[in-house]
Short mmCIF file of C-alpha atoms in Angstrom, two decimals:
data_model
loop_
_atom_site.label_atom_id
_atom_site.label_comp_id
_atom_site.label_asym_id
_atom_site.label_seq_id
_atom_site.Cartn_x
_atom_site.Cartn_y
_atom_site.Cartn_z
CA SER P 1 18.21 -17.24 6.72
CA ALA P 2 20.30 -14.01 7.04
CA VAL P 3 21.73 -12.30 9.93
CA ILE P 4 21.82 -8.46 9.37
CA SER P 5 23.37 -5.88 11.72
CA GLN P 6 23.14 -2.10 11.52
CA LYS P 7 25.23 0.58 13.28
CA PRO P 8 24.25 2.70 14.86
CA SER P 9 21.11 1.47 16.35
CA ARG P 10 19.95 4.88 17.14
CA ASP P 11 21.33 8.42 17.08
CA ILE P 12 20.04 11.94 17.85
CA CYS P 13 21.63 14.47 15.37
CA GLN P 14 21.51 18.21 14.80
CA ARG P 15 20.00 19.79 11.76
CA GLY P 16 22.40 20.32 8.77
CA THR P 17 24.71 17.34 9.71
CA SER P 18 25.11 13.99 8.12
CA LEU P 19 24.97 10.53 9.43
CA THR P 20 26.26 7.31 7.88
CA ILE P 21 24.36 4.13 8.63
CA GLN P 22 26.28 0.77 8.15
CA CYS P 23 24.71 -2.57 7.25
CA GLN P 24 26.59 -5.97 7.53
CA VAL P 25 25.18 -9.27 6.35
CA ASP P 26 26.42 -12.75 7.39
CA SER P 27 26.27 -14.08 3.67
CA GLN P 28 27.13 -12.78 0.38
CA VAL P 29 23.90 -11.13 -1.22
CA THR P 30 23.56 -9.58 -4.68
CA MET P 31 20.91 -7.12 -3.81
CA MET P 32 20.60 -4.92 -0.86
CA PHE P 33 18.00 -2.44 -0.03
CA TRP P 34 17.43 0.55 2.12
CA TYR P 35 14.16 1.46 3.49
CA ARG P 36 12.61 4.13 5.53
CA GLN P 37 9.73 3.76 8.17
CA GLN P 38 8.52 7.00 9.43
CA PRO P 39 6.30 6.94 12.66
CA GLY P 40 3.10 5.05 12.07
CA GLN P 41 3.66 4.51 8.52
CA SER P 42 4.53 1.76 6.18
CA LEU P 43 8.14 0.95 4.88
CA THR P 44 9.11 3.11 1.91
CA LEU P 45 11.95 1.79 -0.40
CA ILE P 46 14.69 4.44 -0.64
CA ALA P 47 17.06 2.60 -3.19
CA THR P 48 18.38 -0.73 -4.24
CA ALA P 49 22.17 -1.21 -3.81
CA ASN P 50 23.82 -3.53 -6.08
CA GLN P 51 27.58 -4.45 -5.79
CA GLY P 52 29.57 -2.92 -8.43
CA SER P 53 27.10 -0.55 -9.78
CA GLU P 54 25.43 2.76 -8.76
CA ALA P 55 22.52 2.52 -6.58
CA THR P 56 18.95 2.68 -7.98
CA TYR P 57 16.88 5.26 -6.21
CA GLU P 58 12.93 5.33 -6.00
CA SER P 59 10.92 8.42 -6.81
CA GLY P 60 11.35 11.01 -4.20
CA PHE P 61 14.91 10.02 -3.19
CA VAL P 62 18.03 11.36 -4.71
CA ILE P 63 21.72 10.38 -4.44
CA ASP P 64 22.85 13.71 -3.28
CA LYS P 65 20.53 13.43 -0.14
CA PHE P 66 20.96 9.62 0.48
CA PRO P 67 24.38 8.60 -0.95
CA ILE P 68 24.92 4.70 -0.89
CA SER P 69 27.91 2.66 -1.13
CA ARG P 70 28.22 -0.95 -1.73
CA PRO P 71 31.83 -2.07 -1.62
CA ASN P 72 31.22 -5.77 -1.51
CA LEU P 73 28.67 -8.43 -1.23
CA THR P 74 28.20 -8.38 2.53
CA PHE P 75 28.17 -4.50 3.39
CA SER P 76 26.45 -1.22 2.49
CA THR P 77 26.25 2.24 3.87
CA LEU P 78 23.55 4.81 3.64
CA THR P 79 24.42 8.43 4.40
CA VAL P 80 21.41 10.73 5.25
CA SER P 81 22.89 14.20 4.23
CA ASN P 82 22.13 17.72 5.43
CA MET P 83 19.61 16.46 7.89
CA SER P 84 16.20 18.13 8.82
CA PRO P 85 13.69 17.05 11.31
CA GLU P 86 11.67 15.60 8.34
CA ASP P 87 14.46 12.91 8.08
CA SER P 88 13.51 11.60 11.73
CA SER P 89 12.79 8.01 10.89
CA ILE P 90 13.76 4.44 11.23
CA TYR P 91 16.19 3.34 8.42
CA LEU P 92 16.26 -0.37 7.71
CA CYS P 93 18.70 -2.41 5.48
CA SER P 94 17.36 -5.40 3.77
CA VAL P 95 18.58 -8.41 1.68
CA ARG P 96 16.81 -10.82 -0.40
CA LEU P 97 17.79 -14.46 -0.25
CA LEU P 98 16.76 -17.75 -1.81
CA ASP P 99 15.79 -19.98 0.94
CA ARG P 100 15.71 -23.78 1.05
CA GLY P 101 12.61 -24.75 -1.13
CA SER P 102 13.53 -21.98 -3.58
CA THR P 103 11.57 -19.45 -1.80
CA ASP P 104 12.55 -15.90 -2.22
CA THR P 105 12.51 -14.30 1.22
CA GLN P 106 13.40 -10.68 2.30
CA TYR P 107 15.13 -10.27 5.66
CA PHE P 108 15.46 -6.80 7.51
CA GLY P 109 18.14 -5.52 9.67
CA PRO P 110 17.15 -4.20 13.26
CA GLY P 111 16.87 -0.67 12.10
CA THR P 112 18.49 2.57 12.68
CA ARG P 113 16.15 5.07 14.76
CA LEU P 114 17.35 8.69 13.69
CA THR P 115 16.10 11.69 15.55
CA VAL P 116 16.97 15.03 13.94
CA LEU P 117 16.66 17.97 16.25
CA ARG E 1 -4.28 5.48 -4.51
CA LYS E 2 -1.81 3.64 -2.19
CA GLU E 3 -0.35 0.49 -3.66
CA VAL E 4 -1.42 -1.55 -0.60
CA GLU E 5 -4.08 -0.68 1.83
CA GLN E 6 -4.82 -2.14 5.16
CA ASP E 7 -7.32 -1.81 7.73
CA PRO E 8 -5.00 -0.16 10.53
CA GLY E 9 -7.16 -1.61 13.31
CA PRO E 10 -6.57 -1.99 16.22
CA PHE E 11 -8.30 -5.29 16.57
CA ASN E 12 -8.56 -6.05 20.35
CA VAL E 13 -9.38 -9.63 20.87
CA PRO E 14 -9.42 -11.97 23.75
CA GLU E 15 -7.09 -14.87 24.01
CA GLY E 16 -8.39 -17.86 22.07
CA ALA E 17 -10.44 -15.92 19.79
CA THR E 18 -10.18 -15.83 15.90
CA VAL E 19 -9.40 -12.51 14.15
CA ALA E 20 -9.13 -11.88 10.39
CA PHE E 21 -8.29 -8.98 8.35
CA ASN E 22 -7.67 -8.04 4.67
CA CYS E 23 -5.52 -5.97 2.57
CA THR E 24 -6.05 -4.71 -1.02
CA TYR E 25 -3.55 -3.93 -3.66
CA SER E 26 -3.79 -1.77 -6.75
CA ASN E 27 -1.22 -3.34 -9.06
CA SER E 28 -2.86 -6.37 -10.86
CA ALA E 29 0.57 -7.31 -12.19
CA SER E 30 1.90 -8.08 -8.71
CA GLN E 31 3.54 -11.40 -8.44
CA SER E 32 3.98 -12.51 -4.89
CA PHE E 33 2.34 -11.72 -1.55
CA PHE E 34 3.44 -12.02 1.98
CA TRP E 35 2.37 -11.29 5.44
CA TYR E 36 5.02 -9.76 7.73
CA ARG E 37 4.89 -9.35 11.43
CA GLN E 38 6.33 -6.30 13.22
CA ASP E 39 6.57 -6.04 16.80
CA CYS E 40 6.91 -2.66 18.57
CA ARG E 41 10.35 -1.06 17.79
CA LYS E 42 11.50 -4.07 15.95
CA GLU E 43 12.14 -4.98 12.25
CA PRO E 44 9.64 -6.71 10.13
CA LYS E 45 9.83 -10.58 9.96
CA LEU E 46 8.35 -12.78 7.40
CA LEU E 47 5.30 -14.70 8.75
CA MET E 48 4.23 -16.59 5.73
CA SER E 49 4.02 -16.31 2.03
CA VAL E 50 0.61 -16.14 0.35
CA TYR E 51 -0.15 -18.62 -2.41
CA SER E 52 -3.00 -18.58 -4.88
CA SER E 53 -4.54 -21.76 -3.63
CA GLY E 54 -4.49 -20.38 -0.10
CA ASN E 55 -2.14 -21.78 2.67
CA GLU E 56 -1.94 -22.39 6.32
CA ASP E 57 0.95 -22.33 8.78
CA GLY E 58 -0.26 -23.60 12.14
CA ARG E 59 -2.89 -21.13 13.39
CA PHE E 60 -2.40 -18.86 10.63
CA THR E 61 -4.15 -19.01 7.45
CA ALA E 62 -3.65 -16.82 4.35
CA GLN E 63 -5.76 -16.25 1.24
CA LEU E 64 -5.22 -14.56 -2.04
CA ASN E 65 -8.00 -13.35 -4.25
CA ARG E 66 -6.35 -12.24 -7.57
CA ALA E 67 -9.62 -11.22 -9.30
CA SER E 68 -10.58 -8.88 -6.37
CA GLN E 69 -6.81 -8.07 -5.56
CA TYR E 70 -7.05 -8.76 -1.84
CA ILE E 71 -5.08 -10.72 0.54
CA SER E 72 -6.37 -12.14 3.92
CA LEU E 73 -4.86 -13.38 7.15
CA LEU E 74 -6.79 -15.25 9.75
CA ILE E 75 -5.45 -16.14 13.19
CA ARG E 76 -7.07 -18.94 15.12
CA ASP E 77 -6.84 -19.49 18.83
CA SER E 78 -5.05 -16.11 19.47
CA LYS E 79 -2.19 -16.04 21.90
CA LEU E 80 -0.94 -13.10 23.72
CA SER E 81 2.29 -13.35 21.82
CA ASP E 82 0.30 -12.73 18.60
CA SER E 83 0.07 -9.02 19.60
CA ALA E 84 1.86 -7.17 16.85
CA THR E 85 1.35 -5.27 13.70
CA TYR E 86 0.91 -7.22 10.59
CA LEU E 87 2.08 -5.92 7.43
CA CYS E 88 0.68 -6.88 4.09
CA VAL E 89 3.49 -6.87 1.41
CA VAL E 90 3.17 -7.21 -2.36
CA ALA E 91 5.94 -7.94 -4.65
CA ASN E 92 6.51 -7.03 -8.21
CA ASP E 93 9.88 -8.42 -9.39
CA TYR E 94 12.30 -7.51 -6.56
CA LYS E 95 10.46 -4.50 -5.34
CA LEU E 96 8.10 -4.88 -2.16
CA SER E 97 5.32 -2.58 -1.45
CA PHE E 98 4.23 -2.48 2.17
CA GLY E 99 0.95 -1.72 3.60
CA ALA E 100 0.81 0.59 6.83
CA GLY E 101 -0.01 -2.40 8.99
CA THR E 102 -2.86 -3.84 10.96
CA THR E 103 -2.37 -3.72 14.75
CA VAL E 104 -3.69 -6.73 16.60
CA THR E 105 -3.75 -6.83 20.57
CA VAL E 106 -4.56 -10.07 22.17
CA ARG E 107 -5.70 -9.58 25.80
CA ALA E 108 -5.72 -12.13 28.54
#
C-alpha cells in the first residue's frame, strides 16, 4: 500500500489569490493524479502527473489555471491559480500501485479542503 | 450521459439487514471495476475490485454484468460501521471514472 500526505489539509483563501497543494508519497510511483471533488459530487480527474514530462490535463482543465509540478517520483504539487469561489472543493492526490498479487490499486491522499471567499 | 451513474440513496437500514445497490457505466470498453468506500470528510478507500465471475469479501459481494454494463454491491449482516458512501469506479487503462456515490446509513 501507499501512504500519501497532503499539505495543507485545508485553507480559506481570498478570490484572485493562488494556493499550492503539496503531495508526498512514501514510495516511488510513476503516475500521480490530481482529482477534485466538489460538494456532493463525484471525483473528477484534473490531470495526470508523470515525472520528467508535462502533466496531461483532462477536458475542462488547463495548465494556466492548475499548474502541476512533478520534480521526482515521490512528490507533486498542484497550484490553483487566480481562485474564484467556484474553485471551492476538495483536491485529492492519488497514486497507482501494483499490490501483492499483481493487482493495480489506486490510493488517495487525505485531501485538501479549499474554500474561496 | 454520465460515465458512471449510481442511485444516490440514502439507504437507511437496520443493523443486520442486507442492502444492495447498483451502478451502470456507459463505456463498454471499460476494463476494470471497483467499489470504493468514502467516509464523511475522508478520502476514498478501495473496498474491493469487481471481477467478471463475481467475488466476495466477507460480508460484501460484488457482481459485474458486462452485457448490461452494470455493477452491484451487496452488504450482508450490516454493521453500524458500514455507514458510508460507496463509490462505483470504472477504469479504462489508467483513468478512473467515479460515480457520485450511494450513501448507506445503518441504524442501531
